[in-house]
Short mmCIF file of C-alpha atoms in Angstrom, two decimals:
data_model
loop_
_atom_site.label_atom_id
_atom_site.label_comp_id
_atom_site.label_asym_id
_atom_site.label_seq_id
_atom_site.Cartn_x
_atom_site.Cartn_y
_atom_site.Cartn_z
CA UNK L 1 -268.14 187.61 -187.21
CA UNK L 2 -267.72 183.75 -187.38
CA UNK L 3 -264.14 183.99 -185.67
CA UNK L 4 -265.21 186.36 -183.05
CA UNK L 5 -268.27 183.65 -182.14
CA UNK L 6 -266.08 180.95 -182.05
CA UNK L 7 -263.90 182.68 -179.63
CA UNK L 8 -266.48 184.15 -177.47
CA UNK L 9 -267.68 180.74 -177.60
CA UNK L 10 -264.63 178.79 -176.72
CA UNK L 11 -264.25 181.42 -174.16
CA UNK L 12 -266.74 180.12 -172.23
CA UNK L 13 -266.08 176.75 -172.50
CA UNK L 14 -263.00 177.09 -170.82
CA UNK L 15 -264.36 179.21 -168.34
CA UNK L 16 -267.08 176.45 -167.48
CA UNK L 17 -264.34 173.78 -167.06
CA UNK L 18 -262.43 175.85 -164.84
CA UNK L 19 -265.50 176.31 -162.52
CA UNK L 20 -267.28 173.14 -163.12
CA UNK L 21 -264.44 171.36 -160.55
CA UNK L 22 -265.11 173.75 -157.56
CA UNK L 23 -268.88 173.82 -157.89
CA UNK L 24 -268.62 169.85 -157.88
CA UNK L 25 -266.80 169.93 -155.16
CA UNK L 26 -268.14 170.19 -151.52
CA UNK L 27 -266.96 171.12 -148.78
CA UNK L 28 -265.25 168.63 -146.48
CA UNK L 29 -266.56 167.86 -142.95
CA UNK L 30 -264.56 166.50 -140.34
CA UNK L 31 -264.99 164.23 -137.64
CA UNK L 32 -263.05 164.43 -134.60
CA UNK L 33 -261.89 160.98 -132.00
CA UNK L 34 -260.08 162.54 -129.04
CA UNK L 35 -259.78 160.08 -126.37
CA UNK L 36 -256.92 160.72 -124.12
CA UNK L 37 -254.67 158.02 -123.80
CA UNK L 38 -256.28 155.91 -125.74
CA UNK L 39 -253.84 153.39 -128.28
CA UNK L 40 -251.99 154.12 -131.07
CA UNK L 41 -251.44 157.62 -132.47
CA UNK L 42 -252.57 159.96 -134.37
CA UNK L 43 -249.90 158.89 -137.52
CA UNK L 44 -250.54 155.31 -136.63
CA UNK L 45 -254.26 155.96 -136.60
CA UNK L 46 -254.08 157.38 -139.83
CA UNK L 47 -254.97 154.13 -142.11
CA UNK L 48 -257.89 153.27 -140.57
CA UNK L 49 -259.42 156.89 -139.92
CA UNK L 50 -259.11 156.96 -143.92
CA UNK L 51 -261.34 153.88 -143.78
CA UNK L 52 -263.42 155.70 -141.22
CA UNK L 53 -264.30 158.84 -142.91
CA UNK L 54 -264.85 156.91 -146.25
CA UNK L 55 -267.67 154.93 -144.63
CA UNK L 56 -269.50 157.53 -143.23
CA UNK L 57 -269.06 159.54 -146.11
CA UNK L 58 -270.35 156.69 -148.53
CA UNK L 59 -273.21 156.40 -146.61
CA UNK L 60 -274.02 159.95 -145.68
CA UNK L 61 -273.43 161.10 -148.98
CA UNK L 62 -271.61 163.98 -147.29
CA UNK L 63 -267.65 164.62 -147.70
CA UNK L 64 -266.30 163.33 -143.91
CA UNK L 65 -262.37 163.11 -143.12
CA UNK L 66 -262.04 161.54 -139.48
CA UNK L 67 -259.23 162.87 -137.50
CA UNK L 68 -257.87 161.05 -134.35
CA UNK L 69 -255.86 162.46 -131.11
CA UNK L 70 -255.23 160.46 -127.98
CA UNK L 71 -253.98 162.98 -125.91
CA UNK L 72 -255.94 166.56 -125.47
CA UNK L 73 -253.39 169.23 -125.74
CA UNK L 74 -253.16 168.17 -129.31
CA UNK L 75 -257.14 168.08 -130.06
CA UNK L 76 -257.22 170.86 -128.18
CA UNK L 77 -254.79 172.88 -130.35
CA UNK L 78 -256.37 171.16 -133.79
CA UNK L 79 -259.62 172.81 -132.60
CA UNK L 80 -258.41 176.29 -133.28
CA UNK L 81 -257.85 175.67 -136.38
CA UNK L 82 -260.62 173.78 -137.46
CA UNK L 83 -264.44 173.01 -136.96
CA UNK L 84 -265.62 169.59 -137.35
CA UNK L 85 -269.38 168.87 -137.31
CA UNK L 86 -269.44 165.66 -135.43
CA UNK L 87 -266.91 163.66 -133.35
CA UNK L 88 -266.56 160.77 -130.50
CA UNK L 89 -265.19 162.09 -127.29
CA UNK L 90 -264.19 160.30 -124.05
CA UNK L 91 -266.84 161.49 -121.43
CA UNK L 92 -264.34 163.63 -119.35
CA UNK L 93 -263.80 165.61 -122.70
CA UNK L 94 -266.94 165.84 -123.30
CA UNK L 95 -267.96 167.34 -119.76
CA UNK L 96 -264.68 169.45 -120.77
CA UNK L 97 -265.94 170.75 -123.49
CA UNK L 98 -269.40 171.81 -122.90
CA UNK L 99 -269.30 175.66 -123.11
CA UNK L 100 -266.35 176.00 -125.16
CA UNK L 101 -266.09 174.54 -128.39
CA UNK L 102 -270.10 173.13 -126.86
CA UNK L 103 -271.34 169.57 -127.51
CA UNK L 104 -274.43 167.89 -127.98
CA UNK L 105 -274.52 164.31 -128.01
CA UNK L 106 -276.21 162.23 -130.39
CA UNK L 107 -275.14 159.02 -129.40
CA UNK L 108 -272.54 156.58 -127.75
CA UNK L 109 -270.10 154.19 -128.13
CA UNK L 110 -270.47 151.17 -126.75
CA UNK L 111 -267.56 149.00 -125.48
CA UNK L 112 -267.50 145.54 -124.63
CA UNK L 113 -270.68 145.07 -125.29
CA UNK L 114 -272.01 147.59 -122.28
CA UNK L 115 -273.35 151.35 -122.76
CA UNK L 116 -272.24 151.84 -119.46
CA UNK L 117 -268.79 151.97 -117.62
CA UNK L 118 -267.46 151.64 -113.97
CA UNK L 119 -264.13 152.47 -112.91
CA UNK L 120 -262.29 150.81 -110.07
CA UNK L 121 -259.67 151.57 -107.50
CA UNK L 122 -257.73 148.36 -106.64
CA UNK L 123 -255.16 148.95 -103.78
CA UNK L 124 -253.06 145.77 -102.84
CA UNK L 125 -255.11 142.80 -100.75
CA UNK L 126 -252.90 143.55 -97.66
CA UNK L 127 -253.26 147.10 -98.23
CA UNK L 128 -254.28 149.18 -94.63
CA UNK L 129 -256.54 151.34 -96.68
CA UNK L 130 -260.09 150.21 -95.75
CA UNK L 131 -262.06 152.70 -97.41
CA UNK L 132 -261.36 155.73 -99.48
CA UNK L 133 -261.11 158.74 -97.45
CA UNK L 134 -258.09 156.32 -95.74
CA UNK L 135 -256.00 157.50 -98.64
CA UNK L 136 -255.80 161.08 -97.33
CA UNK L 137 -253.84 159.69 -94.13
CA UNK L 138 -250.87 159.35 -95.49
CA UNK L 139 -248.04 161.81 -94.70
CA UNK L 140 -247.69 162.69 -98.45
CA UNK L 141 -249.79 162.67 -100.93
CA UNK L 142 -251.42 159.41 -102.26
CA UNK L 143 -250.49 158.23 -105.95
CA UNK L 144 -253.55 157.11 -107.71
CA UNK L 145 -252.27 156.06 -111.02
CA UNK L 146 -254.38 155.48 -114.37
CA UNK L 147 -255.39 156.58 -117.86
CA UNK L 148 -257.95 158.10 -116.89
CA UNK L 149 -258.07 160.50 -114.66
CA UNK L 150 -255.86 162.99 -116.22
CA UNK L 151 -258.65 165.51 -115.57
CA UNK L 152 -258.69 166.62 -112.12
CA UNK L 153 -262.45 168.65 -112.12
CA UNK L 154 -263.84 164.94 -113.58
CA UNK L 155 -261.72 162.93 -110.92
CA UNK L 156 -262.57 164.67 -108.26
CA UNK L 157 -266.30 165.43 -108.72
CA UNK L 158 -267.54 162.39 -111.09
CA UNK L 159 -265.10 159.48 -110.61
CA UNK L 160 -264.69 160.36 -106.60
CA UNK L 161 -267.90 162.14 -106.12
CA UNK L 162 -265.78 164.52 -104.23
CA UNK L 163 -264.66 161.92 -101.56
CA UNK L 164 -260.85 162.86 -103.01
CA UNK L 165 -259.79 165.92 -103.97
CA UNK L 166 -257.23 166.12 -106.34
CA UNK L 167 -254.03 168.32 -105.67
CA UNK L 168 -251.94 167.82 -108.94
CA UNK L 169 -251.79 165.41 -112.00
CA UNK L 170 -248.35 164.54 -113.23
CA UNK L 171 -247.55 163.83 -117.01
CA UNK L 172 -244.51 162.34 -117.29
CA UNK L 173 -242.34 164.93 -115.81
CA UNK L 174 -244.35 167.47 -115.43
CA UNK L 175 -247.00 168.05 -112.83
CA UNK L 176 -249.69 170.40 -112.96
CA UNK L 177 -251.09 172.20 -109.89
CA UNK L 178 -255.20 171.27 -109.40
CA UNK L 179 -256.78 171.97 -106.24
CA UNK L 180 -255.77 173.63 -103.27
CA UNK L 181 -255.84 171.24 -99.97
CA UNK L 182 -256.38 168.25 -102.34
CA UNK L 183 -254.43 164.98 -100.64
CA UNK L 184 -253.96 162.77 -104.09
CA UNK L 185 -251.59 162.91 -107.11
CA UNK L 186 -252.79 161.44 -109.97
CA UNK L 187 -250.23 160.18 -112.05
CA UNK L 188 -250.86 159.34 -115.82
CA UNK L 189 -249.92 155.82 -117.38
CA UNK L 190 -250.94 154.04 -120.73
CA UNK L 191 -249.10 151.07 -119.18
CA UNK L 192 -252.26 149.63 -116.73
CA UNK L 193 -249.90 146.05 -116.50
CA UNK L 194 -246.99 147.52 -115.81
CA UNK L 195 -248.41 149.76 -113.25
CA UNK L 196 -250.39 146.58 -111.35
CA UNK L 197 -247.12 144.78 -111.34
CA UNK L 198 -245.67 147.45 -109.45
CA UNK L 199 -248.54 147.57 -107.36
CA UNK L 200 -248.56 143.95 -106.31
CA UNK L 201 -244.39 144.31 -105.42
CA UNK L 202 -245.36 147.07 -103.64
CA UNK L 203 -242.84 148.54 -105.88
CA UNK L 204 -241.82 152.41 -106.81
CA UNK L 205 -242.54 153.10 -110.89
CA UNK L 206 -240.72 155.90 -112.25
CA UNK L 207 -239.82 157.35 -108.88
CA UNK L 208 -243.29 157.20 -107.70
CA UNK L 209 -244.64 154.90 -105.36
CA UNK L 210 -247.75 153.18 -106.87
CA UNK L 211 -250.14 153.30 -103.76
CA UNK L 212 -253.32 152.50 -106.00
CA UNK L 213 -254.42 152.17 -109.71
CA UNK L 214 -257.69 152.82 -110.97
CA UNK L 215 -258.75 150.98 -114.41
CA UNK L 216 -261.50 150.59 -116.70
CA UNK L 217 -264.69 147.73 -117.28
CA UNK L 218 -262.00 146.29 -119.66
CA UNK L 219 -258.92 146.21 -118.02
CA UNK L 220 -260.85 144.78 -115.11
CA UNK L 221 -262.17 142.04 -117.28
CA UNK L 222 -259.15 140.67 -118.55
CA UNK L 223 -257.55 140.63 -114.98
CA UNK L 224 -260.48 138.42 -113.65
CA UNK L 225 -258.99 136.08 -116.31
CA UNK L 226 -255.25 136.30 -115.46
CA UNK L 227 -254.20 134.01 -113.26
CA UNK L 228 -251.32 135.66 -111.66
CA UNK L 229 -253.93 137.89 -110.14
CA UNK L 230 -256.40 136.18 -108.55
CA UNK L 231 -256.93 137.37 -104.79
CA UNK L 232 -253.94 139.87 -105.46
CA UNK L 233 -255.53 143.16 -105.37
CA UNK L 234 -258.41 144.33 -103.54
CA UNK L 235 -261.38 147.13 -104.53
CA UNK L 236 -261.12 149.71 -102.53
CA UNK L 237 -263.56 151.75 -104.50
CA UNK L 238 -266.11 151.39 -107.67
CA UNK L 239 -267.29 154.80 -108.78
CA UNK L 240 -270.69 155.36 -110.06
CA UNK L 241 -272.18 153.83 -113.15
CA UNK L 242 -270.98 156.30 -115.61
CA UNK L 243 -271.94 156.53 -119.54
CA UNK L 244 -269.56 155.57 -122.51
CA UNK L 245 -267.66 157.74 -124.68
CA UNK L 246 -270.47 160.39 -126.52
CA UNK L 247 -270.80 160.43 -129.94
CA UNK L 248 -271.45 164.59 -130.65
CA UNK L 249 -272.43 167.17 -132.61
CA UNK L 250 -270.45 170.17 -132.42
CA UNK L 251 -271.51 173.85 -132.49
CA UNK L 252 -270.58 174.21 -135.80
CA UNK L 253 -272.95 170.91 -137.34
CA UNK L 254 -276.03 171.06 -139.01
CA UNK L 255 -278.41 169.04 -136.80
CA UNK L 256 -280.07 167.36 -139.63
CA UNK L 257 -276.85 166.09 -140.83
CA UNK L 258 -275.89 165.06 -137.67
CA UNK L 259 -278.98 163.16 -136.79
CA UNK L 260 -278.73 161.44 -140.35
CA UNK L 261 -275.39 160.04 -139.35
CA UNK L 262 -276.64 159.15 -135.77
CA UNK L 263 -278.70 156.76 -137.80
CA UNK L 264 -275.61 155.43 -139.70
CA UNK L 265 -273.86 154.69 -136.63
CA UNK L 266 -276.75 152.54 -135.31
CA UNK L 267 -276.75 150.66 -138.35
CA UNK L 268 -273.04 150.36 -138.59
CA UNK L 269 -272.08 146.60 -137.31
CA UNK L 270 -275.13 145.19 -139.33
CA UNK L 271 -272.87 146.06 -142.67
CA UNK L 272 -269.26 144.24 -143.38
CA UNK L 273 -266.96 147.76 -143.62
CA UNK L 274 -268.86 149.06 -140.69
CA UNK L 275 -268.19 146.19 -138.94
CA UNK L 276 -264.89 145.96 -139.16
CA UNK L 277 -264.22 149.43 -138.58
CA UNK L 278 -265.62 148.99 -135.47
CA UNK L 279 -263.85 146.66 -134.08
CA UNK L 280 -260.52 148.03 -135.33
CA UNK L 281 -261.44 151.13 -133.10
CA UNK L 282 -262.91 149.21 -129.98
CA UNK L 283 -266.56 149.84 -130.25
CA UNK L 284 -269.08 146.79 -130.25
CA UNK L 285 -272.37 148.57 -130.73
CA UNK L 286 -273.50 152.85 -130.92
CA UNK L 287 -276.96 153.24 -128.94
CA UNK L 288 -278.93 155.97 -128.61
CA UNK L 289 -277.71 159.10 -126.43
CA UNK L 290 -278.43 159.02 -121.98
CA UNK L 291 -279.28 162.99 -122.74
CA UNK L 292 -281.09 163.07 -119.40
CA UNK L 293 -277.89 161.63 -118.03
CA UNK L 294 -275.52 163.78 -119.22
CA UNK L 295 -277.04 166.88 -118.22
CA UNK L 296 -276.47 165.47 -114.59
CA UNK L 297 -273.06 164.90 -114.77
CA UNK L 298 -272.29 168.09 -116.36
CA UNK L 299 -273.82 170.09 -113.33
CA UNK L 300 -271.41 168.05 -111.31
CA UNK L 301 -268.48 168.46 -112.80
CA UNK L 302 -269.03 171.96 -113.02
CA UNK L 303 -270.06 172.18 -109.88
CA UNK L 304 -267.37 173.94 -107.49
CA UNK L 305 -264.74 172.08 -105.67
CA UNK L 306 -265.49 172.27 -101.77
#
C-alpha cells in the first residue's frame, strides 16, 4: 500500500510540473508597425522592436512581441496569419484597413513634435505649372514622385482632394493600373534627395522624368535648412492638414487592454526606456486620438472616384 501511494503520489507530481509551465504561460500579443516605406527593414528593425515589445509588456503586464513591415504587401500577407491586438499604422493604411482586418484608433504618433502633418508638391521654381490641375496638360502622364502616395484611393481623394486622379502607381518595375481617365503616375521612391536632385536638373531618374515630388512636414524641414535649395523649388500644392500615423486597436483586441496601453503610450517619453525607444522609431510625443477626424477622412477615401 505504501509503494502504490508513493507512486500515485509521484505521479502527480510529475504531472503538475508538466502543466505548471503552460498554465504560467500566457498567451502572446502582438503589436503590429506597418508604415510603407518607412526606414530600415523588417530584419534590421528587429533589435529594437525586441526593445519595443519588452517595454510595453513590462508595463502592461501583458506578453507583447512588436512586429515591423515598411512595405504593405508584406503586413498585408503577415495578417493572414496572425491577429495582433494593437498596432501603429501610417494613416493611408489605416483608411485601408477599415472594414477589413477593421481599426479603431486609440491614439497617435506624433512626429516632430506636431500631431498633425501636411504634405507638399514642390515642382521646379521655373516650372510652367501654376496650379495643380496644370499637371493634367501634359501630353503624357505627369510623374508625381514620393513615399507616400503609393495608395492611389488616398492620393487621389485625401492628399489631392480629387483635384488629380491617379491612373497608375509604379513600384520599381512594375506599375499597377488605378483609375480609369486618371492623368498622373505616381512613382514610388524612399530616396526624397535623390529624387529633388533630379528635379532641380530637370533630370530623368530611372527612366522617368521627375516632373514633381511630393514630401512630408520633415523632409520639408530639413530642406528649409539646406542651402543648396533655397529659392530652388516652388509649392505648387499643400494638401490639407491631415492627422499622424494612428495608434489602433484591432478587431481582434480587448478594449480594456487596449485603452490600458493607450495610457502607457502617453506616459512613454516621461520614462528613460520609453524615451529612447521613441526616438529610435521617430516619434516625439503619442496624444490622444482626432476620432471625430478620422471618421471624416474615411468617408472620403471611400468615397467613389468621379
Amino acid at each position: 500500500m505504501k509503494g502504490l501511494f508513493l507512486h500515485s503520489l509521484l505521479a502527480t507530481i510529475v504531472l503538475l510540473l508538466l502543466a505548471a509551465p503552460a498554465a504560467a504561460q500566457e498567451p502572446e500579443g502582438e503589436f503590429l508597425i506597418c508604415y510603407p516605406n518607412a526606414p530600415g527593414s523588417a530584419r534590421s528593425a528587429g533589435p529594437i522592436m525586441s526593445r519595443f515589445g519588452q517595454f510595453l509588456s513590462d508595463q502592461t503586464g501583458r506578453s507583447l512581441r512588436a512586429r515591423y513591415f515598411n512595405a504593405l504587401a508584406p503586413g498585408e500577407a503577415w495578417l493572414k496569419d496572425h491577429n495582433p491586438s494593437e498596432g501603429i499604422v501610417s494613416l493611408a493604411v489605416f483608411l485601408r484597413w477599415q472594414r477589413q482586418p477593421g481599426l479603431e484608433a486609440i491614439a497617435h504618433a506624433e512626429r516632430g513634435g506636431s500631431s498633425e502633418e501636411r504634405y507638399r508638391l514642390l515642382v521646379r521654381r521655373d516650372a510652367a505649372f501654376k496650379t495643380l490641375t496644370d499637371l493634367k496638360t501634359l501630353k503624357r502622364p505627369a510623374r508625381i514622385w514620393s513615399a507616400h502616395l503609393d495608395d492611389p484611393r488616398f492620393a487621389t481623394n485625401v492628399v489631392f482632394g480629387g483635384k488629380l486622379r491617379v491612373k497608375d502607381v509604379r513600384h520599381a518595375k512594375r506599375v499597377v493600373p488605378a483609375f480609369a481617365g486618371g492623368r498622373i503616375r505616381i512613382v514610388s521612391t524612399t530616396r526624397a534627395l535623390s529624387v529633388l536632385r533630379r528635379l532641380q536638373r530637370g533630370q530623368d531618374y530611372k527612366g522617368e522624368p521627375v516632373d514633381a515630388v511630393l514630401v512630408d512636414a520633415t523632409v520639408w524641414r530639413g530642406l528649409q535648412q539646406l542651402k543648396r535649395y533655397k529659392g530652388v523649388f516652388r509649392v505648387l500644392y499643400t494638401s490639407p492638414v491631415l492627422p499622424t500615423p494612428p495608434v489602433v486597436r484591432f478587431r481582434s483586441g480587448d478594449v480594456k487592454g487596449s485603452q490600458a496601453l493607450a495610457k502607457v503610450l502617453f506616459g512613454m517619453k516621461s520614462l528613460t526606456e520609453g524615451a529612447a525607444i521613441m526616438k529610435s522609431i521617430q516619434v516625439s510625443a503619442f496624444t490622444p486620438p482626432q476620432a471625430k477626424r478620422l471618421a471624416e477622412l474615411v468617408k472620403l477615401y471611400e468615397a467613389k472616384v468621379e
